[in-house]
Amino acid sequence: MDLVKQIIERAKSNKQRIVLPEATEERTLKAADMVLADEVADLILIGNPDEINSLAGKWGLSHIGKATIIDPDNNPRSEEYAALLAELRKKKGMTIEQARELVKNPLYLGCMIIKTEGADGQISGALSTTADTLRPALQIIKCKPGITCVSGAMLLVTKQPQYGENGVLVVGDVAVTPMPDADQLAQIAICTAETARSVAGFTDPRVAMLSFSTKGSASHEVVDKVVEATRLAHERQPELKIDGELQADAALVPSVGEHKAPGSPIAGHANVLVFPCLEVGNIGYKLVQRLGDAEALGPILQGIARPVNDLSRGCSVDDIYKMVAITACQAMDAKKN
């Protein structure tokens, strides 16, 4: 069974409640119909019920009736949500009047539903920017304990089974934090290993902290950052299998790993790659995707206490369907913490 099918089957095995706050958007509603037809997740759609049902009829979508639809302009829990939001943001000066307006915003409303345990995760971005997706999540749901840095992982499904986990690699950060310091990079490593477990199904994440140097072959402050991040990640999670700094070939190719980093438990056997900065990560995964003909799934946002994921505004119906399944897998894992 390929990785996408594994993710979908895992989602089906323990259905989670996922919010789609952009429910009147065509691709989102069509993906919702597929999710409901296949019973991948229970969905909460935010939007005007008459408009959603009218669009479902127009596009021949016969399963939307299985979803819970919440009208942001006529929500019986609006005042409750507004009071809670005002309390959460009172140190930032938010008034109850401002909170009442914000809980009509579908992105904020979805996060309030998650905060009050009415849902397990949210996906937006077909219409919204990454900043608009992240802002309510960070203000309302907040980061996981011990995490201050949100990041984005990508699943790379390659045609090279000798690398990673039968050709599958989990890489980060590719989406959020431009220039992480050592502490943030350590957090990214820990979160990316968690994504490898919860979404890719890796039972044994092996994390390589990448650089242009392997074990002191070059000297530079950016290499020092990777070395310090490796130390911090290991200190915080002693059971995590992690090593660095490693060049990409030393991380992936056994013969190179043995030559450049003899004795390393990770060199040549890594299935999780952590990039030293966003610039490298974003460029690197896109080169692998395009030149190596790999499938790239994500980005999967990580570090938030409950999963809130961001779509590309150029996403397809299939992309949204897969992201619902991915978010459901993350939600299952989040409940263990």
PDB file of N, CA and C in Angstrom, residues 122-186:
ATOM      1  N   GLN A 122      -8.224  21.899  11.556  1.00  0.00           N
ATOM      2  CA  GLN A 122      -8.782  22.828  10.564  1.00  0.00           C
ATOM      3  C   GLN A 122      -7.847  22.929   9.368  1.00  0.00           C
ATOM      4  N   ILE A 123      -8.452  23.164   8.189  1.00  0.00           N
ATOM      5  CA  ILE A 123      -7.685  23.368   6.962  1.00  0.00           C
ATOM      6  C   ILE A 123      -8.254  24.566   6.225  1.00  0.00           C
ATOM      7  N   SER A 124      -7.383  25.498   5.857  1.00  0.00           N
ATOM      8  CA  SER A 124      -7.802  26.615   5.008  1.00  0.00           C
ATOM      9  C   SER A 124      -6.624  26.999   4.134  1.00  0.00           C
ATOM     10  N   GLY A 125      -6.834  27.986   3.277  1.00  0.00           N
ATOM     11  CA  GLY A 125      -5.755  28.449   2.420  1.00  0.00           C
ATOM     12  C   GLY A 125      -6.107  28.470   0.949  1.00  0.00           C
ATOM     13  N   ALA A 126      -7.210  27.817   0.554  1.00  0.00           N
ATOM     14  CA  ALA A 126      -7.636  27.887  -0.838  1.00  0.00           C
ATOM     15  C   ALA A 126      -7.980  29.327  -1.216  1.00  0.00           C
ATOM     16  N   LEU A 127      -8.455  30.075  -0.231  1.00  0.00           N
ATOM     17  CA  LEU A 127      -8.775  31.494  -0.416  1.00  0.00           C
ATOM     18  C   LEU A 127      -7.910  32.413   0.443  1.00  0.00           C
ATOM     19  N   SER A 128      -7.337  31.887   1.519  1.00  0.00           N
ATOM     20  CA  SER A 128      -6.674  32.707   2.538  1.00  0.00           C
ATOM     21  C   SER A 128      -5.156  32.606   2.441  1.00  0.00           C
ATOM     22  N   THR A 129      -4.474  33.646   2.917  1.00  0.00           N
ATOM     23  CA  THR A 129      -3.016  33.606   2.973  1.00  0.00           C
ATOM     24  C   THR A 129      -2.552  32.756   4.150  1.00  0.00           C
ATOM     25  N   THR A 130      -1.276  32.382   4.127  1.00  0.00           N
ATOM     26  CA  THR A 130      -0.694  31.640   5.250  1.00  0.00           C
ATOM     27  C   THR A 130      -0.796  32.449   6.535  1.00  0.00           C
ATOM     28  N   ALA A 131      -0.546  33.756   6.443  1.00  0.00           N
ATOM     29  CA  ALA A 131      -0.617  34.604   7.637  1.00  0.00           C
ATOM     30  C   ALA A 131      -2.016  34.601   8.221  1.00  0.00           C
ATOM     31  N   ASP A 132      -3.035  34.685   7.357  1.00  0.00           N
ATOM     32  CA  ASP A 132      -4.414  34.687   7.842  1.00  0.00           C
ATOM     33  C   ASP A 132      -4.810  33.345   8.442  1.00  0.00           C
ATOM     34  N   THR A 133      -4.242  32.265   7.911  1.00  0.00           N
ATOM     35  CA  THR A 133      -4.501  30.928   8.451  1.00  0.00           C
ATOM     36  C   THR A 133      -3.853  30.756   9.817  1.00  0.00           C
ATOM     37  N   LEU A 134      -2.613  31.241   9.942  1.00  0.00           N
ATOM     38  CA  LEU A 134      -1.853  31.024  11.177  1.00  0.00           C
ATOM     39  C   LEU A 134      -2.267  31.944  12.324  1.00  0.00           C
ATOM     40  N   ARG A 135      -2.661  33.179  11.995  1.00  0.00           N
ATOM     41  CA  ARG A 135      -2.916  34.164  13.049  1.00  0.00           C
ATOM     42  C   ARG A 135      -3.936  33.671  14.083  1.00  0.00           C
ATOM     43  N   PRO A 136      -5.136  33.231  13.700  1.00  0.00           N
ATOM     44  CA  PRO A 136      -6.083  32.764  14.716  1.00  0.00           C
ATOM     45  C   PRO A 136      -5.624  31.502  15.429  1.00  0.00           C
ATOM     46  N   ALA A 137      -4.896  30.652  14.707  1.00  0.00           N
ATOM     47  CA  ALA A 137      -4.408  29.423  15.344  1.00  0.00           C
ATOM     48  C   ALA A 137      -3.440  29.745  16.478  1.00  0.00           C
ATOM     49  N   LEU A 138      -2.533  30.699  16.244  1.00  0.00           N
ATOM     50  CA  LEU A 138      -1.549  31.052  17.261  1.00  0.00           C
ATOM     51  C   LEU A 138      -2.175  31.858  18.397  1.00  0.00           C
ATOM     52  N   GLN A 139      -3.197  32.655  18.084  1.00  0.00           N
ATOM     53  CA  GLN A 139      -3.842  33.457  19.123  1.00  0.00           C
ATOM     54  C   GLN A 139      -4.777  32.618  19.999  1.00  0.00           C
ATOM     55  N   ILE A 140      -5.394  31.600  19.426  1.00  0.00           N
ATOM     56  CA  ILE A 140      -6.447  30.860  20.129  1.00  0.00           C
ATOM     57  C   ILE A 140      -5.974  29.477  20.580  1.00  0.00           C
ATOM     58  N   ILE A 141      -5.443  28.697  19.662  1.00  0.00           N
ATOM     59  CA  ILE A 141      -5.052  27.314  19.987  1.00  0.00           C
ATOM     60  C   ILE A 141      -3.656  27.279  20.604  1.00  0.00           C
ATOM     61  N   LYS A 142      -2.782  28.123  20.097  1.00  0.00           N
ATOM     62  CA  LYS A 142      -1.415  28.299  20.590  1.00  0.00           C
ATOM     63  C   LYS A 142      -0.538  27.078  20.262  1.00  0.00           C
ATOM     64  N   CYS A 143       0.753  27.198  20.618  1.00  0.00           N
ATOM     65  CA  CYS A 143       1.715  26.139  20.306  1.00  0.00           C
ATOM     66  C   CYS A 143       1.657  25.020  21.333  1.00  0.00           C
ATOM     67  N   LYS A 144       2.229  23.886  20.957  1.00  0.00           N
ATOM     68  CA  LYS A 144       2.364  22.770  21.884  1.00  0.00           C
ATOM     69  C   LYS A 144       3.271  23.173  23.041  1.00  0.00           C
ATOM     70  N   PRO A 145       3.126  22.537  24.203  1.00  0.00           N
ATOM     71  CA  PRO A 145       4.036  22.836  25.317  1.00  0.00           C
ATOM     72  C   PRO A 145       5.498  22.646  24.902  1.00  0.00           C
ATOM     73  N   GLY A 146       6.318  23.618  25.242  1.00  0.00           N
ATOM     74  CA  GLY A 146       7.743  23.537  24.917  1.00  0.00           C
ATOM     75  C   GLY A 146       8.100  23.984  23.517  1.00  0.00           C
ATOM     76  N   ILE A 147       7.080  24.348  22.725  1.00  0.00           N
ATOM     77  CA  ILE A 147       7.315  24.767  21.347  1.00  0.00           C
ATOM     78  C   ILE A 147       6.904  26.227  21.190  1.00  0.00           C
ATOM     79  N   THR A 148       7.788  27.017  20.590  1.00  0.00           N
ATOM     80  CA  THR A 148       7.476  28.429  20.312  1.00  0.00           C
ATOM     81  C   THR A 148       7.575  28.740  18.824  1.00  0.00           C
ATOM     82  N   CYS A 149       7.975  27.754  18.041  1.00  0.00           N
ATOM     83  CA  CYS A 149       8.304  27.959  16.633  1.00  0.00           C
ATOM     84  C   CYS A 149       7.434  27.059  15.752  1.00  0.00           C
ATOM     85  N   VAL A 150       6.548  27.657  14.984  1.00  0.00           N
ATOM     86  CA  VAL A 150       5.755  26.884  14.024  1.00  0.00           C
ATOM     87  C   VAL A 150       6.604  26.644  12.780  1.00  0.00           C
ATOM     88  N   SER A 151       6.470  25.459  12.201  1.00  0.00           N
ATOM     89  CA  SER A 151       7.240  25.115  11.003  1.00  0.00           C
ATOM     90  C   SER A 151       6.376  24.278  10.072  1.00  0.00           C
ATOM     91  N   GLY A 152       6.917  23.990   8.900  1.00  0.00           N
ATOM     92  CA  GLY A 152       6.173  23.209   7.925  1.00  0.00           C
ATOM     93  C   GLY A 152       7.005  22.055   7.404  1.00  0.00           C
ATOM     94  N   ALA A 153       6.429  20.855   7.441  1.00  0.00           N
ATOM     95  CA  ALA A 153       7.111  19.669   6.920  1.00  0.00           C
ATOM     96  C   ALA A 153       6.521  19.281   5.574  1.00  0.00           C
ATOM     97  N   MET A 154       7.300  18.570   4.796  1.00  0.00           N
ATOM     98  CA  MET A 154       6.845  18.051   3.517  1.00  0.00           C
ATOM     99  C   MET A 154       7.166  16.556   3.471  1.00  0.00           C
ATOM    100  N   LEU A 155       6.229  15.763   2.962  1.00  0.00           N
ATOM    101  CA  LEU A 155       6.496  14.355   2.698  1.00  0.00           C
ATOM    102  C   LEU A 155       6.960  14.247   1.250  1.00  0.00           C
ATOM    103  N   LEU A 156       8.132  13.706   1.045  1.00  0.00           N
ATOM    104  CA  LEU A 156       8.658  13.498  -0.299  1.00  0.00           C
ATOM    105  C   LEU A 156       8.607  12.014  -0.619  1.00  0.00           C
ATOM    106  N   VAL A 157       7.810  11.670  -1.606  1.00  0.00           N
ATOM    107  CA  VAL A 157       7.680  10.275  -2.040  1.00  0.00           C
ATOM    108  C   VAL A 157       8.487  10.148  -3.325  1.00  0.00           C
ATOM    109  N   THR A 158       9.672   9.556  -3.219  1.00  0.00           N
ATOM    110  CA  THR A 158      10.591   9.490  -4.358  1.00  0.00           C
ATOM    111  C   THR A 158      10.514   8.129  -5.035  1.00  0.00           C
ATOM    112  N   LYS A 159      11.190   8.041  -6.146  1.00  0.00           N
ATOM    113  CA  LYS A 159      11.268   6.775  -6.884  1.00  0.00           C
ATOM    114  C   LYS A 159      12.593   6.076  -6.591  1.00  0.00           C
ATOM    115  N   GLN A 160      13.192   6.397  -5.455  1.00  0.00           N
ATOM    116  CA  GLN A 160      14.497   5.834  -5.061  1.00  0.00           C
ATOM    117  C   GLN A 160      14.332   5.073  -3.737  1.00  0.00           C
ATOM    118  N   PRO A 161      13.878   3.828  -3.779  1.00  0.00           N
ATOM    119  CA  PRO A 161      13.556   3.098  -2.543  1.00  0.00           C
ATOM    120  C   PRO A 161      14.746   2.852  -1.623  1.00  0.00           C
ATOM    121  N   GLN A 162      15.965   3.048  -2.129  1.00  0.00           N
ATOM    122  CA  GLN A 162      17.146   2.816  -1.280  1.00  0.00           C
ATOM    123  C   GLN A 162      17.355   3.946  -0.274  1.00  0.00           C
ATOM    124  N   TYR A 163      16.631   5.065  -0.443  1.00  0.00           N
ATOM    125  CA  TYR A 163      16.801   6.201   0.459  1.00  0.00           C
ATOM    126  C   TYR A 163      15.603   6.360   1.384  1.00  0.00           C
ATOM    127  N   GLY A 164      15.887   6.893   2.571  1.00  0.00           N
ATOM    128  CA  GLY A 164      14.814   7.160   3.516  1.00  0.00           C
ATOM    129  C   GLY A 164      14.101   5.894   3.939  1.00  0.00           C
ATOM    130  N   GLU A 165      12.764   5.943   3.945  1.00  0.00           N
ATOM    131  CA  GLU A 165      11.946   4.807   4.336  1.00  0.00           C
ATOM    132  C   GLU A 165      11.272   4.281   3.075  1.00  0.00           C
ATOM    133  N   ASN A 166      11.980   3.406   2.371  1.00  0.00           N
ATOM    134  CA  ASN A 166      11.499   2.872   1.095  1.00  0.00           C
ATOM    135  C   ASN A 166      11.190   3.995   0.118  1.00  0.00           C
ATOM    136  N   GLY A 167      12.052   4.995   0.103  1.00  0.00           N
ATOM    137  CA  GLY A 167      11.901   6.109  -0.830  1.00  0.00           C
ATOM    138  C   GLY A 167      11.142   7.302  -0.286  1.00  0.00           C
ATOM    139  N   VAL A 168      10.601   7.188   0.921  1.00  0.00           N
ATOM    140  CA  VAL A 168       9.845   8.288   1.524  1.00  0.00           C
ATOM    141  C   VAL A 168      10.740   9.034   2.516  1.00  0.00           C
ATOM    142  N   LEU A 169      10.737  10.366   2.413  1.00  0.00           N
ATOM    143  CA  LEU A 169      11.481  11.218   3.330  1.00  0.00           C
ATOM    144  C   LEU A 169      10.552  12.289   3.883  1.00  0.00           C
ATOM    145  N   VAL A 170      10.760  12.666   5.131  1.00  0.00           N
ATOM    146  CA  VAL A 170      10.032  13.782   5.728  1.00  0.00           C
ATOM    147  C   VAL A 170      11.045  14.891   5.958  1.00  0.00           C
ATOM    148  N   VAL A 171      10.746  16.095   5.436  1.00  0.00           N
ATOM    149  CA  VAL A 171      11.719  17.181   5.482  1.00  0.00           C
ATOM    150  C   VAL A 171      11.078  18.441   6.065  1.00  0.00           C
ATOM    151  N   GLY A 172      11.888  19.263   6.737  1.00  0.00           N
ATOM    152  CA  GLY A 172      11.395  20.508   7.321  1.00  0.00           C
ATOM    153  C   GLY A 172      12.572  21.413   7.664  1.00  0.00           C
ATOM    154  N   ASP A 173      12.362  22.669   7.846  1.00  0.00           N
ATOM    155  CA  ASP A 173      11.173  23.443   7.616  1.00  0.00           C
ATOM    156  C   ASP A 173      11.177  23.903   6.167  1.00  0.00           C
ATOM    157  N   VAL A 174      10.019  23.830   5.506  1.00  0.00           N
ATOM    158  CA  VAL A 174       9.935  24.238   4.113  1.00  0.00           C
ATOM    159  C   VAL A 174       8.942  25.377   3.908  1.00  0.00           C
ATOM    160  N   ALA A 175       8.369  25.931   5.014  1.00  0.00           N
ATOM    161  CA  ALA A 175       7.222  26.806   4.806  1.00  0.00           C
ATOM    162  C   ALA A 175       7.099  28.039   5.696  1.00  0.00           C
ATOM    163  N   VAL A 176       7.708  28.068   6.884  1.00  0.00           N
ATOM    164  CA  VAL A 176       7.290  29.099   7.838  1.00  0.00           C
ATOM    165  C   VAL A 176       8.425  29.996   8.351  1.00  0.00           C
ATOM    166  N   THR A 177       9.440  29.430   8.990  1.00  0.00           N
ATOM    167  CA  THR A 177      10.419  30.223   9.741  1.00  0.00           C
ATOM    168  C   THR A 177      11.679  30.467   8.898  1.00  0.00           C
ATOM    169  N   PRO A 178      11.899  31.696   8.419  1.00  0.00           N
ATOM    170  CA  PRO A 178      12.969  31.945   7.451  1.00  0.00           C
ATOM    171  C   PRO A 178      14.376  31.628   7.947  1.00  0.00           C
ATOM    172  N   MET A 179      14.719  32.100   9.132  1.00  0.00           N
ATOM    173  CA  MET A 179      16.092  31.947   9.600  1.00  0.00           C
ATOM    174  C   MET A 179      16.078  31.497  11.064  1.00  0.00           C
ATOM    175  N   PRO A 180      15.794  30.226  11.323  1.00  0.00           N
ATOM    176  CA  PRO A 180      15.703  29.766  12.713  1.00  0.00           C
ATOM    177  C   PRO A 180      17.045  29.837  13.426  1.00  0.00           C
ATOM    178  N   ASP A 181      16.991  30.189  14.724  1.00  0.00           N
ATOM    179  CA  ASP A 181      18.207  30.085  15.535  1.00  0.00           C
ATOM    180  C   ASP A 181      18.341  28.636  16.009  1.00  0.00           C
ATOM    181  N   ALA A 182      19.364  28.359  16.802  1.00  0.00           N
ATOM    182  CA  ALA A 182      19.629  26.979  17.215  1.00  0.00           C
ATOM    183  C   ALA A 182      18.466  26.385  18.001  1.00  0.00           C
ATOM    184  N   ASP A 183      17.875  27.189  18.884  1.00  0.00           N
ATOM    185  CA  ASP A 183      16.747  26.712  19.671  1.00  0.00           C
ATOM    186  C   ASP A 183      15.556  26.378  18.780  1.00  0.00           C
ATOM    187  N   GLN A 184      15.247  27.262  17.842  1.00  0.00           N
ATOM    188  CA  GLN A 184      14.123  27.019  16.929  1.00  0.00           C
ATOM    189  C   GLN A 184      14.400  25.824  16.027  1.00  0.00           C
ATOM    190  N   LEU A 185      15.643  25.683  15.592  1.00  0.00           N
ATOM    191  CA  LEU A 185      15.994  24.557  14.732  1.00  0.00           C
ATOM    192  C   LEU A 185      15.842  23.228  15.482  1.00  0.00           C
ATOM    193  N   ALA A 186      16.176  23.231  16.756  1.00  0.00           N
ATOM    194  CA  ALA A 186      15.965  22.031  17.575  1.00  0.00           C
ATOM    195  C   ALA A 186      14.481  21.690  17.660  1.00  0.00           C
TER     196      ALA A 186
END
